[in-house]
mmCIF file of C-alpha atoms in Angstrom:
data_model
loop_
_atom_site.group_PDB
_atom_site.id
_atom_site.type_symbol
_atom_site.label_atom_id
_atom_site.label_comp_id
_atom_site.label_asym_id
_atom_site.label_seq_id
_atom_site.Cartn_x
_atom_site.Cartn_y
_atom_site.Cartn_z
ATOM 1 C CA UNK A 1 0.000 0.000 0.000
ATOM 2 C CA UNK A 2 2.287 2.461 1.129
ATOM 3 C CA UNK A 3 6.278 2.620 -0.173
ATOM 4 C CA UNK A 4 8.396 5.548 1.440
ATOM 5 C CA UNK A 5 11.631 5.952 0.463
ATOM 6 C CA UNK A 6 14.454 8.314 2.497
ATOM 7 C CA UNK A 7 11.393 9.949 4.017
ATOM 8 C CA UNK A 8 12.914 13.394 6.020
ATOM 9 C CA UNK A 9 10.445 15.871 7.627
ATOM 10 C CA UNK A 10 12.167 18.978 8.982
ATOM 11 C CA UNK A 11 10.660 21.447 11.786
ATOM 12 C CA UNK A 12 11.947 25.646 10.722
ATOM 13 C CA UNK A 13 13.175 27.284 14.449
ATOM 14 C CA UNK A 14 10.952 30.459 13.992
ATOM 15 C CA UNK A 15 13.138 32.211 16.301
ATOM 16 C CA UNK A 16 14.701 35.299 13.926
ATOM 17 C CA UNK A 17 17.805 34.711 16.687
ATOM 18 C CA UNK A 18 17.684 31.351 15.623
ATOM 19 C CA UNK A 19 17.957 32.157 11.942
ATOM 20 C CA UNK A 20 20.560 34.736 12.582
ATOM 21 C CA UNK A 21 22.652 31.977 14.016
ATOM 22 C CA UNK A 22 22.711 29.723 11.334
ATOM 23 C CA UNK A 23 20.892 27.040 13.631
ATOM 24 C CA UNK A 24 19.643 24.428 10.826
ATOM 25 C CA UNK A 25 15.949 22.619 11.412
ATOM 26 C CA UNK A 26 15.200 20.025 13.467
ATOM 27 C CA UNK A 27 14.887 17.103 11.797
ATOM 28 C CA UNK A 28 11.912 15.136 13.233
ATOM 29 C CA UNK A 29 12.285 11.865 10.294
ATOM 30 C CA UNK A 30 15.813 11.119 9.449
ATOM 31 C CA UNK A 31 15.969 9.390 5.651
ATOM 32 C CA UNK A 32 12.979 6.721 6.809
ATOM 33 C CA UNK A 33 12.914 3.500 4.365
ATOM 34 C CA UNK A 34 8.869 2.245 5.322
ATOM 35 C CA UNK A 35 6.714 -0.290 3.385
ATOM 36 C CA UNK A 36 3.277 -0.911 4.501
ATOM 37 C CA UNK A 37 1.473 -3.826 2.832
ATOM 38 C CA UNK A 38 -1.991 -3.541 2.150
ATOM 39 C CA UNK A 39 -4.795 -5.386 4.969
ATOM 40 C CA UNK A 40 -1.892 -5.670 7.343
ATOM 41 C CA UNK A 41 -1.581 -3.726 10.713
ATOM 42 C CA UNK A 42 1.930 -2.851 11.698
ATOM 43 C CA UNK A 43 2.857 -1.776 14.997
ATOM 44 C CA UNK A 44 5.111 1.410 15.692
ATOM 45 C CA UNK A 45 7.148 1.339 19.053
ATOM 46 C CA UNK A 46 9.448 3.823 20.581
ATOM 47 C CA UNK A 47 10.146 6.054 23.277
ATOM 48 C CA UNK A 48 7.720 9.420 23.529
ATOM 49 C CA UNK A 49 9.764 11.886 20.871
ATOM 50 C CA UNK A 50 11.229 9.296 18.502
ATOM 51 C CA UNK A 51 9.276 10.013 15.698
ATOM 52 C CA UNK A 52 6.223 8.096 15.439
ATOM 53 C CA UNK A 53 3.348 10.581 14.783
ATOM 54 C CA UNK A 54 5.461 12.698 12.819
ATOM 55 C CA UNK A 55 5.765 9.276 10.682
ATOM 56 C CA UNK A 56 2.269 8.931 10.885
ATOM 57 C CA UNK A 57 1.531 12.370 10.158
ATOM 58 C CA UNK A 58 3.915 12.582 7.050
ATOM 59 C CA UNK A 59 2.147 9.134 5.707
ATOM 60 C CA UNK A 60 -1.376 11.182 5.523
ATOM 61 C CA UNK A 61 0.322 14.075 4.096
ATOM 62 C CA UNK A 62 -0.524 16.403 7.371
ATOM 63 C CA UNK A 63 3.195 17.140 7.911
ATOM 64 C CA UNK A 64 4.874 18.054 4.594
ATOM 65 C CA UNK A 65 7.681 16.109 3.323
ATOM 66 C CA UNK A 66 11.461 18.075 3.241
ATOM 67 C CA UNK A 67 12.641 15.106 0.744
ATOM 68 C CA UNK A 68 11.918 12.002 0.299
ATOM 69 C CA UNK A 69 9.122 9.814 -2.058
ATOM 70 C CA UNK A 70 5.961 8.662 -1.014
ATOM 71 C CA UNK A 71 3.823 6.101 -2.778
ATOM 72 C CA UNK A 72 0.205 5.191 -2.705
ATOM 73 C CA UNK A 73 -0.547 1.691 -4.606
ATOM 74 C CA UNK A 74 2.220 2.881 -6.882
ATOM 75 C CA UNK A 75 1.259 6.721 -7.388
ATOM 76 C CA UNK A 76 3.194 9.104 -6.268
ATOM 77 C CA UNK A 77 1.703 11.569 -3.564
ATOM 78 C CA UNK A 78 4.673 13.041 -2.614
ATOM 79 C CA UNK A 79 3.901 16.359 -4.519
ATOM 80 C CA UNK A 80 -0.018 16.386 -4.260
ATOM 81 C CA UNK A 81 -1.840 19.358 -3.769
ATOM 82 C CA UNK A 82 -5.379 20.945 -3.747
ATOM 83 C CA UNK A 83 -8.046 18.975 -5.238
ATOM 84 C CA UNK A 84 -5.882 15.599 -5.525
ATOM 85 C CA UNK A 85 -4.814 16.155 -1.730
ATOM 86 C CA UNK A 86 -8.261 16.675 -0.688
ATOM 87 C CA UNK A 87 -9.614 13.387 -2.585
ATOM 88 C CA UNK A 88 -6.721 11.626 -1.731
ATOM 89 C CA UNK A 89 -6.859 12.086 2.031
ATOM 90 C CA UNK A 90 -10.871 10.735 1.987
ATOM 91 C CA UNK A 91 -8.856 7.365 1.987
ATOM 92 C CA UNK A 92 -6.274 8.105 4.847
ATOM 93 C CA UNK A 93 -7.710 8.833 8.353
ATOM 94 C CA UNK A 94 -6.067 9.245 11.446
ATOM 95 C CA UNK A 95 -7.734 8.406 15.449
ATOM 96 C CA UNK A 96 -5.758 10.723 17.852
ATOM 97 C CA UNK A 97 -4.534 10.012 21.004
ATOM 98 C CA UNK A 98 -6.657 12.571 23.140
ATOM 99 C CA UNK A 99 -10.749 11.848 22.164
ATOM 100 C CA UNK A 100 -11.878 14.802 24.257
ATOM 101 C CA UNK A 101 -9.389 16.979 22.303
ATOM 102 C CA UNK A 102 -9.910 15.871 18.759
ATOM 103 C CA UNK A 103 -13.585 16.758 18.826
ATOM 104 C CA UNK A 104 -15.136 20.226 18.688
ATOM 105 C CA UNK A 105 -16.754 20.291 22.326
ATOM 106 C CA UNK A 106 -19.607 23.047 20.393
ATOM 107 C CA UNK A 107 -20.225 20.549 17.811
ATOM 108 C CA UNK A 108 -22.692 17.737 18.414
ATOM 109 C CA UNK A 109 -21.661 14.112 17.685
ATOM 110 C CA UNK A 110 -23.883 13.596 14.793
ATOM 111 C CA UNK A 111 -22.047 16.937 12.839
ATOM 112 C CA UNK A 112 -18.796 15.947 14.194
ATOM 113 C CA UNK A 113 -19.148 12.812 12.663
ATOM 114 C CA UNK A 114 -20.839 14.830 9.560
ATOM 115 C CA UNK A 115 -18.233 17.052 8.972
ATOM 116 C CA UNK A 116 -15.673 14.571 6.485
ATOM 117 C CA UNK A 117 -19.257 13.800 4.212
ATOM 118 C CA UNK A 118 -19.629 17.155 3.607
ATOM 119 C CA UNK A 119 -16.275 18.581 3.403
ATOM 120 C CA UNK A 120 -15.360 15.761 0.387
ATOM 121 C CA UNK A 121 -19.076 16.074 -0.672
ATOM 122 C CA UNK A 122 -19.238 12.150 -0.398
ATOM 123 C CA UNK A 123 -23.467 12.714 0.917
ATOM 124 C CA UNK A 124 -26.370 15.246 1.142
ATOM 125 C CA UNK A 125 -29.975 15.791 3.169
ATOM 126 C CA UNK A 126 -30.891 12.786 4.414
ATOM 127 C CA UNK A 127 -27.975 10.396 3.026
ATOM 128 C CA UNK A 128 -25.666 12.101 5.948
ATOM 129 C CA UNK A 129 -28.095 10.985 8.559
ATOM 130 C CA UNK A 130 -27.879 7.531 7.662
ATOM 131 C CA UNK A 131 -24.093 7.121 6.718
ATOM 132 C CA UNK A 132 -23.774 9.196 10.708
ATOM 133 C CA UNK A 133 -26.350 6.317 12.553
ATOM 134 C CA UNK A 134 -24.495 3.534 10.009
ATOM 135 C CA UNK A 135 -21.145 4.753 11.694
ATOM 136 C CA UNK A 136 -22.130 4.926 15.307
ATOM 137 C CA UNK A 137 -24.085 1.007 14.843
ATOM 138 C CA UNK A 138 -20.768 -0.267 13.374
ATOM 139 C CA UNK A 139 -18.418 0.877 16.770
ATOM 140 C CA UNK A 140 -21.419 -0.210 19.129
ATOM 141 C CA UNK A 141 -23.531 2.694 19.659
ATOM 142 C CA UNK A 142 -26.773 3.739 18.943
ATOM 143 C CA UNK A 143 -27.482 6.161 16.575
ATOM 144 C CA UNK A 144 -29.593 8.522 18.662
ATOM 145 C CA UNK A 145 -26.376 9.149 20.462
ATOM 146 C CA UNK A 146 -25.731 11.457 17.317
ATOM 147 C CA UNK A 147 -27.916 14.326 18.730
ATOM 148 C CA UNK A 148 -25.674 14.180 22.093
ATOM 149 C CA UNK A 149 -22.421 16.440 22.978
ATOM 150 C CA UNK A 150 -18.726 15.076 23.675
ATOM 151 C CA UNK A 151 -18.791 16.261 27.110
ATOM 152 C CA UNK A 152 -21.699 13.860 28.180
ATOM 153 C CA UNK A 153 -19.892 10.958 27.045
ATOM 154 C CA UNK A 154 -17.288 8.873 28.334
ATOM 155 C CA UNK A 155 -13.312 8.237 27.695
ATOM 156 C CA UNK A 156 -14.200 5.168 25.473
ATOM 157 C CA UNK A 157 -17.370 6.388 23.829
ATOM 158 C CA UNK A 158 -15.315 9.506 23.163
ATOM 159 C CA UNK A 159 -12.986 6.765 21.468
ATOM 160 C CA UNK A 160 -15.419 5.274 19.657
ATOM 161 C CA UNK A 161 -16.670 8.303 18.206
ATOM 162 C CA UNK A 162 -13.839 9.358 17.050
ATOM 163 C CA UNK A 163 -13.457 5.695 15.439
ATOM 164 C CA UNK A 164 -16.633 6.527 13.797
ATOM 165 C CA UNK A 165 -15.820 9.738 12.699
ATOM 166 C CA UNK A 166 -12.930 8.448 10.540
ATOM 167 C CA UNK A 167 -15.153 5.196 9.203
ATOM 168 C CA UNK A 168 -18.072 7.509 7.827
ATOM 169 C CA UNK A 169 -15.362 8.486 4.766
ATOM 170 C CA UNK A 170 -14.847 4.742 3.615
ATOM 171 C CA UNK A 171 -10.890 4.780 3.825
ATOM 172 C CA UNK A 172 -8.542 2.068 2.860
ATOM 173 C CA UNK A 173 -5.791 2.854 5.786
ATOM 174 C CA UNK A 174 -6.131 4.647 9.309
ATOM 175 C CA UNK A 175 -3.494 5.709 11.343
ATOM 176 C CA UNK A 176 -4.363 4.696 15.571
ATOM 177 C CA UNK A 177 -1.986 7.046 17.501
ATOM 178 C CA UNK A 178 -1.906 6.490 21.060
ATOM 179 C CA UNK A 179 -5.807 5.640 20.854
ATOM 180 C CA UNK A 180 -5.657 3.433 23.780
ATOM 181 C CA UNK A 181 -3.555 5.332 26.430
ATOM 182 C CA UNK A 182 -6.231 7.151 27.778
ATOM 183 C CA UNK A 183 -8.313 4.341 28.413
ATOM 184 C CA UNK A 184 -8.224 1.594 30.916
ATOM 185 C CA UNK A 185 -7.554 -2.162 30.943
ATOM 186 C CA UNK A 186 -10.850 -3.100 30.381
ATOM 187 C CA UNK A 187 -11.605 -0.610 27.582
ATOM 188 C CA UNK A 188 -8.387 -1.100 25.940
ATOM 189 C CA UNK A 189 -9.383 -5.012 25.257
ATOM 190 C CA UNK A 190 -12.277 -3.684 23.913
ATOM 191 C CA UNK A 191 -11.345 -1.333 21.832
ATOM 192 C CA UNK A 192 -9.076 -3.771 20.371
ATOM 193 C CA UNK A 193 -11.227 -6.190 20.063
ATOM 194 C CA UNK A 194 -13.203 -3.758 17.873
ATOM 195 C CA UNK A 195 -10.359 -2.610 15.467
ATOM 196 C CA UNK A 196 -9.743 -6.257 14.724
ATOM 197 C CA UNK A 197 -13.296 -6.482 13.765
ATOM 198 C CA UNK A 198 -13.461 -3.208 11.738
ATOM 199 C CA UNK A 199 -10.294 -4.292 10.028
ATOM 200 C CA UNK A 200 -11.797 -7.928 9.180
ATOM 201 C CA UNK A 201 -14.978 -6.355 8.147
ATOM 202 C CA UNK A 202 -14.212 -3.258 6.100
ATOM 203 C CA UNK A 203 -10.725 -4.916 5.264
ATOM 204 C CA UNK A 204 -8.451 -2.056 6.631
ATOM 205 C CA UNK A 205 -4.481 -1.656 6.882
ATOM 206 C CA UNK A 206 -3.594 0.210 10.229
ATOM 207 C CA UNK A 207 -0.899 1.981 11.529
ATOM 208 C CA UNK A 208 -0.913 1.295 15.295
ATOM 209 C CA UNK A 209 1.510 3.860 17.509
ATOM 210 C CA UNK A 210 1.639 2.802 21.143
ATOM 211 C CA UNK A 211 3.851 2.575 24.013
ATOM 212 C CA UNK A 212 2.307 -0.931 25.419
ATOM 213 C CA UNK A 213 4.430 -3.329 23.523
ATOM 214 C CA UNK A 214 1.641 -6.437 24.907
ATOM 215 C CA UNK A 215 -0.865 -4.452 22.870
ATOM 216 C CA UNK A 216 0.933 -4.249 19.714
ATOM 217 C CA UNK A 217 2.204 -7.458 20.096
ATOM 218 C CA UNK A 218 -1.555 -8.994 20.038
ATOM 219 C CA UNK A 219 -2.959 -6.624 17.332
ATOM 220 C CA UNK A 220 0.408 -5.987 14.969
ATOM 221 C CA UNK A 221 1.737 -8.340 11.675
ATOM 222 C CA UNK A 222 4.937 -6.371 12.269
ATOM 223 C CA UNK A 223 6.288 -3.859 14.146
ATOM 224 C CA UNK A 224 9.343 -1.254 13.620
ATOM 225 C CA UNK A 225 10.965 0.561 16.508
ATOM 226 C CA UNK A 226 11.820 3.449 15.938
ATOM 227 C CA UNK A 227 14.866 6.397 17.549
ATOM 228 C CA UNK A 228 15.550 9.628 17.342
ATOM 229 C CA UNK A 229 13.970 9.974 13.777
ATOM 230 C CA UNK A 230 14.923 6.676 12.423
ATOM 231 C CA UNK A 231 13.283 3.100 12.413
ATOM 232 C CA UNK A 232 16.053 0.890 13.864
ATOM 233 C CA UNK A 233 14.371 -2.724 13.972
ATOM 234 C CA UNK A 234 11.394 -3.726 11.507
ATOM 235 C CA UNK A 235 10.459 -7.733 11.680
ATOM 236 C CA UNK A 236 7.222 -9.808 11.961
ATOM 237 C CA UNK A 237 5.733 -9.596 15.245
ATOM 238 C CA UNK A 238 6.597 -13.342 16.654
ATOM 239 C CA UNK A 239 10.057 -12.491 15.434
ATOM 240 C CA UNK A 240 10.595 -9.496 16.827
ATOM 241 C CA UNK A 241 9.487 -10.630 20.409
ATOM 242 C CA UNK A 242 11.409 -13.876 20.461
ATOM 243 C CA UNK A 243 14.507 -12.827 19.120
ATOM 244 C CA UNK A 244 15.224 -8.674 19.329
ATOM 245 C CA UNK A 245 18.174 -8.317 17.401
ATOM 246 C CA UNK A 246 18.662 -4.403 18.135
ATOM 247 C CA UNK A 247 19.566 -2.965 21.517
ATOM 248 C CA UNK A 248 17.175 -0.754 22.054
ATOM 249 C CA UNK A 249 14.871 -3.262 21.277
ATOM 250 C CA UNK A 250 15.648 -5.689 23.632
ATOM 251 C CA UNK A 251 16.054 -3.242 26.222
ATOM 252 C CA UNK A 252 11.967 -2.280 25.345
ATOM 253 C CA UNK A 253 11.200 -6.041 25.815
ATOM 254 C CA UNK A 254 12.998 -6.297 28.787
ATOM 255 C CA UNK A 255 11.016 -3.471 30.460
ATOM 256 C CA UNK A 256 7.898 -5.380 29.854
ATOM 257 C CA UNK A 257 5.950 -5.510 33.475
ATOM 258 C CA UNK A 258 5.221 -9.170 34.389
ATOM 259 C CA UNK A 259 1.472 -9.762 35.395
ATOM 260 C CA UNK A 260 2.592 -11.833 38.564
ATOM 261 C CA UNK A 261 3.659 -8.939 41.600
ATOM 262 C CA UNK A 262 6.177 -11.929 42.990
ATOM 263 C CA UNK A 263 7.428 -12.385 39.526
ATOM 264 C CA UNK A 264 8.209 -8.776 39.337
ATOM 265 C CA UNK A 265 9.859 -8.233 42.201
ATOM 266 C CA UNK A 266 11.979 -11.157 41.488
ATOM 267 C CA UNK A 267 12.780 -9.983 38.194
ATOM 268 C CA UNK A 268 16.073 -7.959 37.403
ATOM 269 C CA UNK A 269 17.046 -6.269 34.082
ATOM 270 C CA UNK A 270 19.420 -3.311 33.832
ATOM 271 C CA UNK A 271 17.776 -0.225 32.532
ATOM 272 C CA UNK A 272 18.781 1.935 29.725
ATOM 273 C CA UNK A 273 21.117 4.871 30.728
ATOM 274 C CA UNK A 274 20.317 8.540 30.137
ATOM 275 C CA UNK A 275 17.544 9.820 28.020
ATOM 276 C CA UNK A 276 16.716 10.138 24.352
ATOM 277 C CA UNK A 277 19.227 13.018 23.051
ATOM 278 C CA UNK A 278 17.628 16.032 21.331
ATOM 279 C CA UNK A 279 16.517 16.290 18.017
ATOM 280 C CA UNK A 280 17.940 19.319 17.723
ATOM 281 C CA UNK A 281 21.201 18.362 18.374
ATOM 282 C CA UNK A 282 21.789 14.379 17.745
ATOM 283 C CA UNK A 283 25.226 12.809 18.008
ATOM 284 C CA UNK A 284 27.253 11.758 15.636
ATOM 285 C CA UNK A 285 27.392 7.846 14.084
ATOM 286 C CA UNK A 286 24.470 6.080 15.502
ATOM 287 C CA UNK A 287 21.974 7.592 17.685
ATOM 288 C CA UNK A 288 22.206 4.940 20.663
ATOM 289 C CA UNK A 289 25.550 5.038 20.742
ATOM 290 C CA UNK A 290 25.690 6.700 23.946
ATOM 291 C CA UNK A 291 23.299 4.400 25.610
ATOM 292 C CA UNK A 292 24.321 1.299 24.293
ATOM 293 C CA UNK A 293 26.116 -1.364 26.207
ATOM 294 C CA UNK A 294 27.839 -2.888 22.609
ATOM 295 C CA UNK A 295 29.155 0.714 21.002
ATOM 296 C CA UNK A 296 32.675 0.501 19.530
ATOM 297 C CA UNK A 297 34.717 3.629 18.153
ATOM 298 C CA UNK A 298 32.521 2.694 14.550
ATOM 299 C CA UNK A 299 29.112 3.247 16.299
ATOM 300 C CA UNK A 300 30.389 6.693 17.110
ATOM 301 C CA UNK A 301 31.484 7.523 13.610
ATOM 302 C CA UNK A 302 29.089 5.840 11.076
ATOM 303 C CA UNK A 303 25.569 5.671 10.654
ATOM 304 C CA UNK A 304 24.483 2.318 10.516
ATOM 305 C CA UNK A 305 22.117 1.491 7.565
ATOM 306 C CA UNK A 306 18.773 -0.822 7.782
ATOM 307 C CA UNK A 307 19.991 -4.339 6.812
ATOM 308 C CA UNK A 308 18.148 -7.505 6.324
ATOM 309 C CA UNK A 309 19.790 -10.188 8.803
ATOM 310 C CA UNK A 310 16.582 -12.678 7.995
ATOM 311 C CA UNK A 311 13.579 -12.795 6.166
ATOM 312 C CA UNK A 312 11.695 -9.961 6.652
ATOM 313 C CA UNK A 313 13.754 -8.821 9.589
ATOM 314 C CA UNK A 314 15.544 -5.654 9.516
ATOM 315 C CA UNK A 315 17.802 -4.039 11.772
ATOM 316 C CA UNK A 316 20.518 -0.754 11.975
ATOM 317 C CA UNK A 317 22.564 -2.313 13.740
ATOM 318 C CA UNK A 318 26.830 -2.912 13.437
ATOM 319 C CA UNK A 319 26.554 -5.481 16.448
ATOM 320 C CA UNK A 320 22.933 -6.980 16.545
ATOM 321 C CA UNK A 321 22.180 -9.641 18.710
#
């Protein structure tokens, strides 16, 4: 479905003393290689400020591309503007991490939900009505709900509006970013338990972003990982899980909480040193360099490129696991 080749999305410093300076933008994708195959969902992992809704963002052509190409079932969309933008983005939606915030809190449900039908002219009168109740039947609610506002609704309704919201346009792919953080255990089985169905049904492809490496391990094909701008690891899920052949990677796995309290405590695994480094000013050679337990003098130089060590496992890695 989706090809992306040395995708780079750069963020101006409005700051005049910035430009004065010479300071050059931060670079928020770093040359990203992606391939998304149509019906599958893959998983996106990585610490908060790697990269992973600016990915996301840059696939549904929200944040503009500095350089790069950017395919669509073989068309480029790299360069799209006005009317092609508009009718291309019909078929890419995007579910936010924050429901409250991503709908109008003036705005009842029923126009919120409205609002892509009439912007891309897809329904009229009483058509809109029905595609709005369809939409709100197919995440579990009834469609009388449609009259109601966001604030009298709760954290996973919210959720599922929103779900409906980007279902009423028809699209091929959706992008779920963070949309089960603010939700809790019980909801977030649910709500995955509906995606799967919505995806089976309507025969979806997904982008999941999330934190909780057990939930993208249950709903994902594959996952990447990504740092600092750059996916480092990209395998199938049962892969990826048994055998982590990057670092950072294995260090995510390892931080895993175990369901059993005496198991936990009994557990030991050494945590990663220091933080994420800034976008704004990355080191040199390989980002993890200063974090990693394996780094030689070459980590600290070169950039290591995404390599195939199996089938269908990739890794940037000069001493993967």
């Amino acid at each position: 479905m989706f090809d992306g080749r040395q995708l780079t999305v750069s963020f101006e410093r409005p700051s005049l003393l910035n430009r004065l300076r010479g300071r050059t933008p931060v670079l928020g994708l770093r040359a990203v290689d992606v391939t998304i195959h149509t019906g599958e969902t893959l998983g996106l992992v990585g610490e908060s400020g790697s990269g992973k809704s600016t990915l996301a963002r840059a696939l549904l052509r929200i944040n503009r591309l500095s350089s790069g190409s950017l395919l669509l079932q073989g068309q480029e969309i790299t360069t799209l503007e006005g009317a092609p933008l508009r009718a291309l983005r019909r078929r890419l939606q995007m579910i936010f991490q924050d429901p409250f915030g991503s709908l109008n809190p003036r705005m009842s449900v029923g126009r919120a939900i409205a609002e892509p039908l009439i912007v891309h002219d897809l329904a009229r009168g009483r058509e809109i009505h029905a595609r709005v109740a369809a939409s709100l039947e197919m995440v579990g609610l009834p469609a009388r709900f449609a009259a109601r506002m966001p604030h009298e609704f709760s954290g996973g309704q919210r959720q599922r509006i929103c779900i409906a919201r980007a279902l009423c346009c028809r699209p091929e792919f959706i992008a779920c970013d963070e949309v089960l953080s603010a939700l809790d255990i019980s909801l977030q089985g649910q709500m995955l338990e509906l995606l799967g169905q919505l995806k089976a049904q309507l025969g979806l492809t997904y982008l999941f972003i999330s934190h909780d490496l057990r939930v993208v391990k249950r709903i994902s094909d594959r996952v990447a990982v990504m740092y600092l701008g750059r996916i480092v690891e990209l395998a199938p899920t049962p892969q990826l899980y048994a055998r982590p052949a990057h670092p950072y990677t294995a260090a995510l796995l390892a931080a895993i909480p175990t369901p059993d309290p005496v198991a936990e405590r009994a557990r030991r695994f050494a945590a990663l040193p220091g933080e994420l480094p800034s976008p704004a000013h990355p080191p040199p050679g390989c980002a993890f360099h200063e974090r990693c337990p394996k780094a030689s003098a070459r980590c600290r130089s070169e950039q290591p490129p995404l390599a195939q060590i199996a089938s269908g496992h990739q890794v940037a890695c000069f001493h993967p696991n």
